[in-house]
Short mmCIF file of C-alpha atoms in Angstrom, two decimals:
data_model
loop_
_atom_site.label_atom_id
_atom_site.label_comp_id
_atom_site.label_asym_id
_atom_site.label_seq_id
_atom_site.Cartn_x
_atom_site.Cartn_y
_atom_site.Cartn_z
CA MET A 285 42.03 20.33 -10.35
CA TRP A 286 38.26 20.63 -10.16
CA HIS A 287 38.59 23.68 -7.94
CA ILE A 288 40.86 25.27 -10.55
CA LEU A 289 38.35 24.52 -13.30
CA ALA A 290 35.59 26.05 -11.19
CA GLY A 291 37.46 29.34 -11.40
CA GLU A 292 37.00 29.39 -15.18
CA ALA A 293 33.51 30.87 -15.29
CA HIS A 294 33.13 30.49 -19.06
CA LEU A 295 33.90 26.75 -18.81
CA LEU A 296 31.98 25.82 -15.68
CA LYS A 297 28.61 25.02 -17.22
CA SER A 298 30.26 22.92 -19.93
CA VAL A 299 32.19 21.02 -17.27
CA PHE A 300 28.97 20.22 -15.38
CA LEU A 301 27.26 19.14 -18.62
CA ASN A 302 30.21 16.92 -19.45
CA LEU A 303 30.08 15.22 -16.04
CA LEU A 304 26.33 14.69 -16.24
CA GLU A 305 26.81 13.14 -19.67
CA VAL A 306 29.34 10.73 -18.20
CA LEU A 307 26.84 9.79 -15.49
CA SER A 308 24.14 9.30 -18.09
CA LEU A 309 26.08 7.30 -20.67
CA SER A 310 28.55 5.25 -18.62
CA LEU A 311 27.73 1.75 -17.41
CA PRO A 312 26.95 2.14 -13.68
CA TYR A 313 28.22 -1.37 -12.98
CA GLN A 314 29.25 -4.62 -14.62
CA GLU A 315 27.72 -8.05 -14.10
CA LYS A 316 29.99 -11.09 -13.76
CA ALA A 317 28.72 -14.66 -13.68
CA LYS A 318 29.31 -16.54 -10.42
CA GLY A 319 27.93 -19.88 -11.55
CA GLN A 320 24.57 -21.55 -10.88
CA GLY A 321 22.86 -18.72 -12.69
CA LYS A 322 24.04 -16.07 -10.20
CA VAL A 323 25.82 -12.83 -11.02
CA THR A 324 28.03 -10.45 -9.07
CA ILE A 325 27.55 -6.73 -9.58
CA ILE A 326 30.84 -4.83 -9.72
CA GLU A 327 31.08 -1.05 -9.68
CA THR A 328 32.66 0.88 -12.54
CA THR A 329 34.97 3.72 -11.62
CA LEU A 330 34.12 6.35 -14.23
CA PRO A 331 30.56 7.25 -13.07
CA LYS A 332 31.72 7.18 -9.44
CA ALA A 333 34.49 9.62 -10.32
CA ALA A 334 32.03 11.82 -12.20
CA SER A 335 29.57 11.97 -9.29
CA ASN A 336 32.46 12.76 -6.95
CA ALA A 337 33.60 15.55 -9.27
CA VAL A 338 30.13 17.12 -9.23
CA GLY A 339 30.31 17.26 -5.44
CA VAL A 340 33.81 18.71 -5.44
CA LEU A 341 32.82 21.42 -7.93
CA CYS A 342 29.85 22.31 -5.74
CA GLU A 343 32.23 23.01 -2.84
CA THR A 344 33.40 26.16 -4.64
CA GLU A 345 31.72 29.52 -4.40
CA GLU A 346 32.07 30.00 -8.17
CA ALA A 347 29.82 26.94 -8.85
CA GLN A 348 26.86 28.16 -6.85
CA GLU A 349 25.12 30.14 -9.59
CA VAL A 350 25.61 27.40 -12.19
CA ALA A 351 24.34 24.77 -9.73
CA LYS A 352 21.19 26.83 -9.20
CA GLU A 353 20.75 27.35 -12.93
CA MET A 354 21.15 23.62 -13.61
CA PHE A 355 19.24 22.52 -10.49
CA ALA A 356 16.89 19.98 -12.13
CA GLN A 357 19.61 18.37 -14.26
CA ILE A 358 22.12 17.94 -11.44
CA PHE A 359 19.53 16.90 -8.84
CA SER A 360 18.08 14.26 -11.18
CA SER A 361 21.48 12.84 -12.09
CA LEU A 362 22.56 12.55 -8.47
CA ILE A 363 19.44 10.77 -7.21
CA LEU A 364 19.72 8.33 -10.11
CA ARG A 365 23.33 7.72 -9.13
CA ILE A 366 22.31 7.10 -5.51
CA GLY A 367 19.64 4.67 -6.66
CA VAL A 368 22.05 2.62 -8.70
CA SER A 369 24.89 2.78 -6.15
CA VAL A 370 22.98 0.81 -3.51
CA VAL A 371 22.79 -2.31 -5.68
CA ILE A 372 26.53 -2.54 -6.28
CA GLU A 373 27.75 -5.64 -4.47
CA SER A 374 31.43 -5.27 -3.65
CA THR A 375 33.68 -4.53 -0.73
CA LYS A 376 33.61 -0.89 -1.80
CA LYS A 377 29.82 -0.69 -1.76
CA PRO A 378 29.53 1.66 1.27
CA LEU A 379 32.10 3.99 -0.29
CA CYS A 380 30.22 3.95 -3.61
CA VAL A 381 26.99 5.06 -1.92
CA SER A 382 28.67 7.63 0.28
CA VAL A 383 30.33 9.27 -2.73
CA ALA A 384 26.92 9.78 -4.32
CA THR A 385 25.21 11.01 -1.14
CA ASP A 386 28.12 13.34 -0.29
CA SER A 387 27.83 14.88 -3.74
CA LEU A 388 24.11 15.44 -3.21
CA LYS A 389 24.84 17.12 0.13
CA GLN A 390 27.40 19.43 -1.47
CA PHE A 391 25.00 20.26 -4.29
CA LEU A 392 22.21 21.13 -1.85
CA LYS A 393 24.61 23.34 0.11
CA ALA A 394 25.72 25.09 -3.08
CA THR A 395 22.12 25.87 -4.04
CA GLY A 396 21.26 27.19 -0.56
CA SER A 397 18.88 24.32 0.16
CA GLU A 398 19.39 24.40 3.92
CA VAL A 399 15.76 23.51 4.64
CA ILE A 400 16.03 20.33 2.58
CA LEU A 401 19.33 19.41 4.25
CA ASP A 402 17.87 19.97 7.72
CA ARG A 403 14.79 17.87 6.96
CA LEU A 404 16.83 15.04 5.45
CA GLU A 405 18.96 15.01 8.59
CA SER A 406 16.16 15.30 11.16
CA ASN A 407 13.99 12.67 9.43
CA GLY A 408 16.85 10.19 9.20
CA VAL A 409 16.72 10.04 5.40
CA TRP A 410 20.45 9.77 4.66
CA PRO A 411 20.77 6.26 6.15
CA LEU A 412 17.77 5.17 4.06
CA MET A 413 19.74 6.01 0.92
CA GLU A 414 22.43 3.48 1.84
CA LYS A 415 20.33 0.29 1.57
CA GLU A 416 18.67 -1.19 -1.47
CA ASP A 417 15.38 -1.99 0.27
CA THR A 418 14.99 1.47 1.86
CA CYS A 419 16.45 3.69 -0.85
CA PRO A 420 13.10 4.02 -2.72
CA HIS A 421 11.54 5.26 0.52
CA SER A 422 14.17 8.00 0.71
CA MET A 423 12.98 9.18 -2.70
CA LEU A 424 9.53 9.84 -1.22
CA HIS A 425 11.10 12.32 1.21
CA LEU A 426 13.12 13.96 -1.57
CA ALA A 427 10.02 14.36 -3.74
CA ARG A 428 8.08 16.11 -0.98
CA LEU A 429 10.99 18.38 -0.13
CA LEU A 430 11.63 19.30 -3.76
CA SER A 431 7.99 20.20 -4.29
CA SER A 432 7.77 22.35 -1.16
CA SER A 433 11.16 24.09 -1.55
CA TYR A 434 11.46 24.39 -5.34
CA PRO A 435 7.99 24.14 -6.92
CA ASP A 436 9.27 25.78 -10.12
CA GLU A 437 11.83 23.00 -10.56
CA VAL A 438 9.32 20.13 -10.32
CA GLY A 439 8.31 20.14 -13.97
CA LYS A 440 11.92 20.36 -15.18
CA THR A 441 12.94 17.53 -12.83
CA VAL A 442 10.17 15.34 -14.24
CA GLU A 443 11.47 16.00 -17.74
CA CYS A 444 15.02 15.10 -16.69
CA LEU A 445 13.99 11.87 -14.99
CA SER A 446 11.47 10.58 -17.56
CA PRO A 447 14.04 9.05 -19.98
CA SER A 448 15.24 6.75 -17.18
CA LEU A 449 11.80 5.13 -16.99
CA THR A 450 12.91 2.93 -19.87
CA SER A 451 16.40 2.25 -18.48
CA VAL A 452 17.62 -1.32 -18.62
CA TYR A 453 18.62 -0.98 -14.96
CA ASP A 454 15.95 -1.82 -12.40
CA ALA A 455 17.50 0.63 -9.94
CA HIS A 456 16.99 3.57 -12.31
CA ARG A 457 13.34 2.70 -12.92
CA THR A 458 12.70 2.09 -9.23
CA THR A 459 14.26 5.44 -8.30
CA VAL A 460 12.18 7.40 -10.81
CA VAL A 461 8.88 5.65 -10.14
CA SER A 462 9.21 5.87 -6.34
CA PHE A 463 10.06 9.57 -6.69
CA TYR A 464 7.08 10.16 -9.00
CA SER A 465 4.72 8.18 -6.73
CA GLU A 466 5.10 10.80 -4.01
CA LEU A 467 5.58 13.78 -6.28
CA VAL A 468 2.17 13.34 -7.87
CA CYS A 469 0.33 14.03 -4.62
CA THR A 470 2.29 17.24 -4.01
CA VAL A 471 1.58 18.78 -7.41
CA GLY A 472 -1.98 19.84 -6.62
CA LYS A 473 -5.02 20.68 -8.70
CA ASP A 474 -3.43 23.92 -9.93
CA HIS A 475 -0.93 21.96 -12.01
CA LEU A 476 -3.22 19.36 -13.57
CA PRO A 477 -1.23 18.92 -16.83
CA LEU A 478 1.88 18.03 -14.81
CA ALA A 479 -0.09 15.61 -12.65
CA GLU A 480 -1.47 13.99 -15.79
CA GLN A 481 2.04 13.73 -17.24
CA ILE A 482 3.29 11.97 -14.11
CA MET A 483 0.23 9.71 -14.09
CA ASN A 484 0.85 8.67 -17.69
CA ASN A 485 4.50 7.98 -16.90
CA LEU A 486 3.40 5.72 -14.03
CA LEU A 487 0.85 3.94 -16.21
CA GLY A 488 3.59 3.23 -18.71
CA ARG A 489 5.54 1.20 -16.12
CA GLN A 490 2.57 -0.78 -14.82
CA VAL A 491 3.77 -3.87 -16.71
CA ASP A 492 7.40 -3.45 -15.62
CA SER A 493 9.32 -6.68 -15.05
CA ASN A 494 10.28 -5.54 -11.54
CA TYR A 495 7.49 -5.93 -8.99
CA VAL A 496 8.85 -3.09 -6.81
CA VAL A 497 8.47 -0.73 -9.77
CA ARG A 498 4.91 -1.97 -10.31
CA MET A 499 4.14 -1.48 -6.62
CA TYR A 500 5.26 2.15 -6.64
CA CYS A 501 3.30 2.72 -9.85
CA ILE A 502 0.13 1.60 -8.08
CA ARG A 503 0.98 3.71 -5.03
CA GLY A 504 1.46 6.78 -7.20
CA LEU A 505 -1.84 6.25 -8.98
CA GLY A 506 -3.56 5.96 -5.60
CA ASN A 507 -1.92 9.21 -4.54
CA MET A 508 -3.82 10.92 -7.35
CA ALA A 509 -6.66 11.03 -4.79
CA ASP A 510 -4.89 13.97 -3.13
CA ILE A 511 -5.52 16.15 -6.17
CA GLY A 512 -9.20 16.52 -5.22
CA GLY A 513 -12.71 15.41 -6.12
CA SER A 514 -13.65 16.75 -9.57
CA GLN A 515 -10.11 16.44 -10.86
CA VAL A 516 -9.84 12.84 -9.64
CA SER A 517 -13.14 12.03 -11.37
CA HIS A 518 -11.57 13.23 -14.62
CA PHE A 519 -8.98 10.43 -14.36
CA SER A 520 -11.09 7.89 -12.48
CA THR A 521 -11.69 5.41 -15.31
CA THR A 522 -7.99 5.16 -16.10
CA ILE A 523 -6.93 4.92 -12.45
CA LEU A 524 -9.58 2.36 -11.49
CA SER A 525 -8.60 0.12 -14.40
CA ALA A 526 -4.97 0.27 -13.29
CA MET A 527 -5.89 -0.52 -9.68
CA LEU A 528 -7.94 -3.55 -10.71
CA ALA A 529 -5.03 -4.76 -12.82
CA GLY A 530 -2.81 -4.35 -9.77
CA MET A 531 -5.10 -6.58 -7.72
CA ASP A 532 -4.73 -9.25 -10.40
CA ASP A 533 -0.92 -9.12 -10.45
CA ARG A 534 0.26 -12.75 -10.47
CA GLU A 535 3.89 -11.97 -9.61
CA ASP A 536 3.35 -10.28 -6.29
CA PRO A 537 5.32 -12.43 -3.81
CA GLU A 538 4.40 -10.53 -0.66
CA ASP A 539 1.03 -9.11 -1.80
CA LEU A 540 2.58 -5.63 -1.75
CA ILE A 541 0.98 -4.64 -5.06
CA THR A 542 -2.41 -5.98 -3.98
CA MET A 543 -2.19 -4.02 -0.74
CA GLU A 544 -1.23 -0.80 -2.53
CA ALA A 545 -4.08 -1.31 -5.01
CA MET A 546 -6.65 -1.74 -2.24
CA SER A 547 -5.31 1.22 -0.26
CA GLY A 548 -5.35 3.34 -3.41
CA LEU A 549 -8.91 2.29 -4.26
CA SER A 550 -10.06 3.26 -0.75
CA ARG A 551 -8.63 6.73 -1.23
CA ILE A 552 -9.94 7.17 -4.78
CA PHE A 553 -13.43 5.97 -3.78
CA SER A 554 -13.59 8.62 -1.08
CA GLN A 555 -13.33 11.27 -3.82
CA ILE A 556 -15.58 10.09 -6.66
CA ASP A 557 -19.32 9.61 -7.02
CA GLU A 558 -21.38 6.44 -7.36
CA GLY A 559 -21.78 6.69 -11.12
CA HIS A 560 -18.08 6.04 -11.70
CA VAL A 561 -18.05 2.98 -9.45
CA ARG A 562 -21.39 1.29 -10.17
CA PRO A 563 -20.23 -0.73 -13.21
CA ILE A 564 -17.35 -2.31 -11.28
CA LEU A 565 -18.68 -2.29 -7.69
CA ILE A 566 -19.53 -6.00 -7.42
CA ASN A 567 -16.42 -6.98 -9.36
CA ILE A 568 -14.28 -5.15 -6.80
CA ALA A 569 -16.18 -6.69 -3.88
CA LEU A 570 -15.56 -10.16 -5.30
CA ARG A 571 -11.84 -9.46 -5.77
CA ILE A 572 -11.49 -8.17 -2.23
CA ARG A 573 -12.91 -11.26 -0.54
CA PRO A 574 -9.87 -13.57 -0.88
CA CYS A 575 -7.72 -10.86 0.69
CA PHE A 576 -9.63 -11.12 3.98
CA GLU A 577 -7.75 -14.35 4.67
CA LYS A 578 -4.28 -13.38 3.44
CA PRO A 579 -1.40 -14.17 5.85
CA THR A 580 -0.10 -10.58 5.87
CA PRO A 581 -2.02 -8.45 8.42
CA ALA A 582 -1.58 -5.23 6.42
CA VAL A 583 -3.24 -6.87 3.41
CA ARG A 584 -6.20 -8.05 5.50
CA ALA A 585 -6.56 -4.60 7.04
CA ALA A 586 -6.46 -2.93 3.60
CA ALA A 587 -9.11 -5.35 2.32
CA PHE A 588 -11.52 -4.72 5.21
CA THR A 589 -10.95 -0.96 4.94
CA LEU A 590 -11.69 -1.02 1.23
CA PHE A 591 -14.86 -3.06 1.71
CA GLY A 592 -16.02 -0.56 4.31
CA THR A 593 -15.29 2.29 1.91
CA LEU A 594 -17.52 0.64 -0.69
CA SER A 595 -20.45 1.35 1.64
CA ARG A 596 -20.55 4.84 0.07
CA PHE A 597 -22.02 3.21 -3.02
CA GLY A 598 -24.28 0.69 -1.29
CA SER A 599 -27.50 2.64 -1.70
CA GLY A 600 -29.41 3.69 -4.80
CA PRO A 601 -29.09 1.52 -7.92
CA SER A 602 -26.40 -0.67 -6.32
CA GLU A 603 -28.28 -1.34 -3.09
CA GLY A 604 -29.51 -4.88 -3.82
CA PRO A 605 -26.30 -6.37 -5.23
CA PHE A 606 -24.13 -4.73 -2.58
CA PHE A 607 -26.37 -5.94 0.25
CA GLU A 608 -25.72 -9.48 -0.96
CA GLN A 609 -21.98 -8.82 -0.78
CA ILE A 610 -22.38 -7.61 2.81
CA GLN A 611 -24.18 -10.84 3.65
CA THR A 612 -21.47 -12.90 1.97
CA ASN A 613 -18.65 -11.20 3.91
CA PHE A 614 -20.52 -10.69 7.18
CA VAL A 615 -19.12 -13.77 8.94
CA SER A 616 -15.52 -12.97 7.97
CA LEU A 617 -15.88 -9.45 9.35
CA LEU A 618 -17.29 -10.74 12.64
CA LEU A 619 -14.57 -13.34 13.10
CA HIS A 620 -11.65 -11.01 12.35
CA LEU A 621 -13.16 -8.51 14.76
CA ASN A 622 -11.37 -10.49 17.48
CA GLU A 623 -8.18 -11.66 15.78
CA SER A 624 -4.59 -11.23 16.97
CA ASP A 625 -3.56 -8.21 14.88
CA PRO A 626 -4.86 -4.89 16.32
CA VAL A 627 -4.68 -3.07 12.96
CA VAL A 628 -6.99 -5.65 11.39
CA VAL A 629 -9.35 -5.42 14.36
CA VAL A 630 -9.63 -1.63 13.96
CA ALA A 631 -10.20 -2.03 10.21
CA CYS A 632 -13.06 -4.48 10.91
CA LYS A 633 -14.62 -2.18 13.48
CA GLU A 634 -14.53 0.79 11.13
CA ALA A 635 -15.87 -1.28 8.24
CA LEU A 636 -18.80 -2.66 10.26
CA GLN A 637 -19.71 0.83 11.48
CA LYS A 638 -19.83 2.04 7.87
CA LEU A 639 -21.78 -1.02 6.72
CA GLY A 640 -24.22 -0.94 9.63
CA PRO A 641 -26.74 1.47 8.07
CA LEU A 642 -26.94 -0.84 5.03
CA MET A 643 -27.64 -3.99 7.07
CA LYS A 644 -31.43 -3.51 6.98
CA SER A 645 -31.53 -4.13 10.72
CA GLU A 646 -31.82 -1.20 13.09
CA ASN A 647 -30.88 -3.39 16.07
CA ILE A 648 -27.66 -4.63 14.47
CA ASN A 649 -26.71 -1.16 13.24
CA THR A 650 -27.27 0.25 16.75
CA MET A 651 -24.95 -2.39 18.21
CA PHE A 652 -22.26 -1.60 15.66
CA GLN A 653 -22.39 2.13 16.32
CA ARG A 654 -22.51 1.72 20.10
CA HIS A 655 -19.93 -1.00 20.71
CA LEU A 656 -17.42 -0.87 17.86
CA ASP A 657 -15.59 2.34 18.65
CA PRO A 658 -12.08 1.75 17.22
CA ALA A 659 -10.54 3.45 20.24
CA GLU A 660 -12.38 1.26 22.77
CA SER A 661 -11.82 -2.37 23.75
CA LEU A 662 -14.53 -4.91 22.99
CA PHE A 663 -15.63 -7.81 25.21
CA TYR A 664 -16.09 -10.08 22.26
CA PRO A 665 -18.07 -13.05 23.68
CA ASP A 666 -20.78 -10.85 25.19
CA PHE A 667 -20.95 -8.71 22.06
CA LEU A 668 -21.21 -11.75 19.79
CA ASN A 669 -23.88 -13.41 21.94
CA ASP A 670 -26.03 -10.25 21.98
CA LEU A 671 -25.53 -9.78 18.25
CA CYS A 672 -26.62 -13.35 17.51
CA LYS A 673 -29.93 -12.67 19.30
CA HIS A 674 -30.66 -10.02 16.67
CA ILE A 675 -29.28 -12.15 13.82
CA VAL A 676 -31.69 -15.04 14.49
CA THR A 677 -34.58 -12.56 14.66
CA ASP A 678 -33.80 -10.18 11.81
CA PHE A 679 -32.07 -12.61 9.40
CA THR A 680 -33.76 -15.92 10.14
CA ASP A 681 -33.59 -16.98 6.49
CA LYS A 682 -29.82 -16.40 6.48
CA VAL A 683 -29.02 -18.35 9.66
CA ASN A 684 -28.03 -21.60 7.95
CA PHE A 685 -25.91 -19.64 5.45
CA TYR A 686 -24.08 -17.90 8.29
CA ILE A 687 -23.50 -21.15 10.17
CA MET A 688 -22.17 -23.06 7.16
CA ASN A 689 -19.94 -20.09 6.34
CA ALA A 690 -18.61 -20.06 9.92
CA VAL A 691 -17.90 -23.83 9.79
CA THR A 692 -15.51 -23.25 6.88
CA PHE A 693 -13.41 -21.13 9.27
CA PHE A 694 -12.86 -24.16 11.52
CA LYS A 695 -9.88 -24.82 9.21
CA SER A 696 -8.51 -21.26 9.43
CA MET A 697 -4.75 -20.82 9.82
CA TRP A 698 -5.36 -18.64 12.91
CA SER A 699 -6.43 -20.13 16.23
CA PRO A 700 -8.33 -16.99 17.38
CA VAL A 701 -10.44 -17.07 14.20
CA LYS A 702 -11.22 -20.76 14.69
CA ALA A 703 -12.23 -20.06 18.29
CA ASN A 704 -14.41 -17.15 17.18
CA ALA A 705 -16.07 -19.31 14.53
CA ALA A 706 -16.96 -21.95 17.12
CA LEU A 707 -18.48 -19.30 19.40
CA LEU A 708 -20.46 -17.78 16.53
CA VAL A 709 -21.96 -21.15 15.64
CA GLY A 710 -22.76 -21.86 19.30
CA TYR A 711 -24.36 -18.47 19.94
CA ILE A 712 -26.47 -18.57 16.78
CA LEU A 713 -27.77 -22.07 17.49
CA GLY A 714 -28.16 -21.34 21.19
CA ASN A 715 -30.34 -18.29 20.47
CA LEU A 716 -32.29 -19.83 17.58
CA PRO A 717 -35.87 -20.73 18.53
CA LEU A 718 -36.27 -24.50 18.62
CA GLU A 719 -39.04 -24.45 16.01
CA LYS A 720 -36.57 -22.92 13.55
CA SER A 721 -33.86 -25.52 14.10
CA GLY A 722 -35.12 -27.67 11.24
CA MET A 723 -33.39 -25.36 8.75
CA ILE A 724 -29.95 -26.23 10.18
CA SER A 725 -27.72 -29.07 8.98
CA LYS A 726 -27.31 -30.24 12.59
CA GLU A 727 -25.33 -33.42 11.94
CA HIS A 728 -22.76 -31.62 9.81
CA VAL A 729 -22.34 -28.82 12.34
CA CYS A 730 -22.05 -31.11 15.36
CA GLU A 731 -19.54 -33.33 13.58
CA ALA A 732 -17.42 -30.29 12.69
CA LEU A 733 -17.52 -29.04 16.30
CA THR A 734 -16.53 -32.49 17.60
CA LEU A 735 -13.49 -32.52 15.33
CA LEU A 736 -12.58 -29.02 16.52
CA LEU A 737 -12.38 -30.35 20.10
CA LYS A 738 -9.15 -32.06 19.00
CA ASP A 739 -7.51 -28.80 17.87
CA PRO A 740 -3.97 -28.26 19.23
CA SER A 741 -4.89 -24.83 20.61
CA PRO A 742 -6.41 -24.86 24.12
CA ASP A 743 -8.26 -21.60 23.35
CA VAL A 744 -9.95 -23.25 20.35
CA ARG A 745 -10.89 -26.29 22.40
CA ALA A 746 -12.27 -24.11 25.20
CA SER A 747 -14.39 -22.02 22.81
CA THR A 748 -15.63 -25.17 21.08
CA ALA A 749 -16.62 -26.70 24.41
CA GLU A 750 -18.49 -23.51 25.33
CA ALA A 751 -20.27 -23.56 21.97
CA MET A 752 -21.29 -27.21 22.40
CA SER A 753 -22.61 -26.49 25.90
CA LEU A 754 -25.26 -24.28 24.29
CA LEU A 755 -26.58 -27.06 22.06
CA TYR A 756 -28.42 -29.08 24.72
CA ASP A 757 -31.69 -28.84 22.73
CA TYR A 758 -30.01 -30.40 19.67
#
């Protein structure tokens, strides 16, 4: 029947519009209570039938011109349908998703989008569309491919998708925001009004009730860095405020929003000048610090990377306050330099190399530049011992501060960090001239080391014993 209708050229566009209206206005699913506050999501047949009909129409040669003419409208409707199909919990769920994805395939064939089809296939994107947790990631691929293959359709697609930003369905909002988050970095500086429109749309969902939506909002705002220096500076105040709000998100169960905010700040800071950052520099440094000890390695890595990026603004008017932040975080950086996660280790190496010139110690900076190549392995005990020789000479007044800071890490959740903290204390005290030992709270330190000898980890006990062997003068 649809094939017959496709032969009626004067009706074809109206038929497409009618189907898209059904997709837009029909309930995508129904919710039924299961008890104990739980609900079951059941698919509705009308929008599934409509999305199927779009695909069947696109199989016909007669529909090709209309499909091209209505590209943005049909494309937008189908990706929204895919987004909502993956959350339908029923025995027919796989069929529901496949109907939507098959229709998108037929539409792309009808519009001659062979490049997009090939890329979706070769990059394994179709399977991503079939699962709720990976479907938003598939939208990132679609956004890039749309922008590269049909740049003239980008603005119209944004207009078609924008009304769904206020949809009552989380899946609709997640689909649009994830799509926008990648689209914004493909727009480029030549289309600044469109980039600003997308940015404002993302800002509008920053307080969304769904944390996945908020996460993709923050990611999209961070992607504004790809637009380029002077253009990014134009939006910097707005973007930085949003990023800081993201770091303060209290409903971020896996620290995903915090991580995206820190990654975005690192990218934005690489594009803007010191004047835009100075008023909030110390505030950001203070907010980063708790993230150094987060359980998720990616969050720790993002935090160390961001702190290293802040070194761009550590001279000039901000030199004094930022130097104090380096001192405050110095011990944490040294201890995580030898932790179990290699991504965090690389982030610490890169951060210390960037911070080295601001350390006000040529010897320490030289060690950082010479030994902390991210691509090279580090013999940590020897490095730490040699570094402590310079620490006790160049930062004698900070020695007790460093030691007391390191002692707090004796209660770290990670055994390698506890072991590193014991070694740091031992090497500092072992290299400290005896006449300077009066500044150290010896009883407190020795008591803490003695307790650490009872740690369940043999590596911690071994490092503690080595540290205590250096304290024969105490």
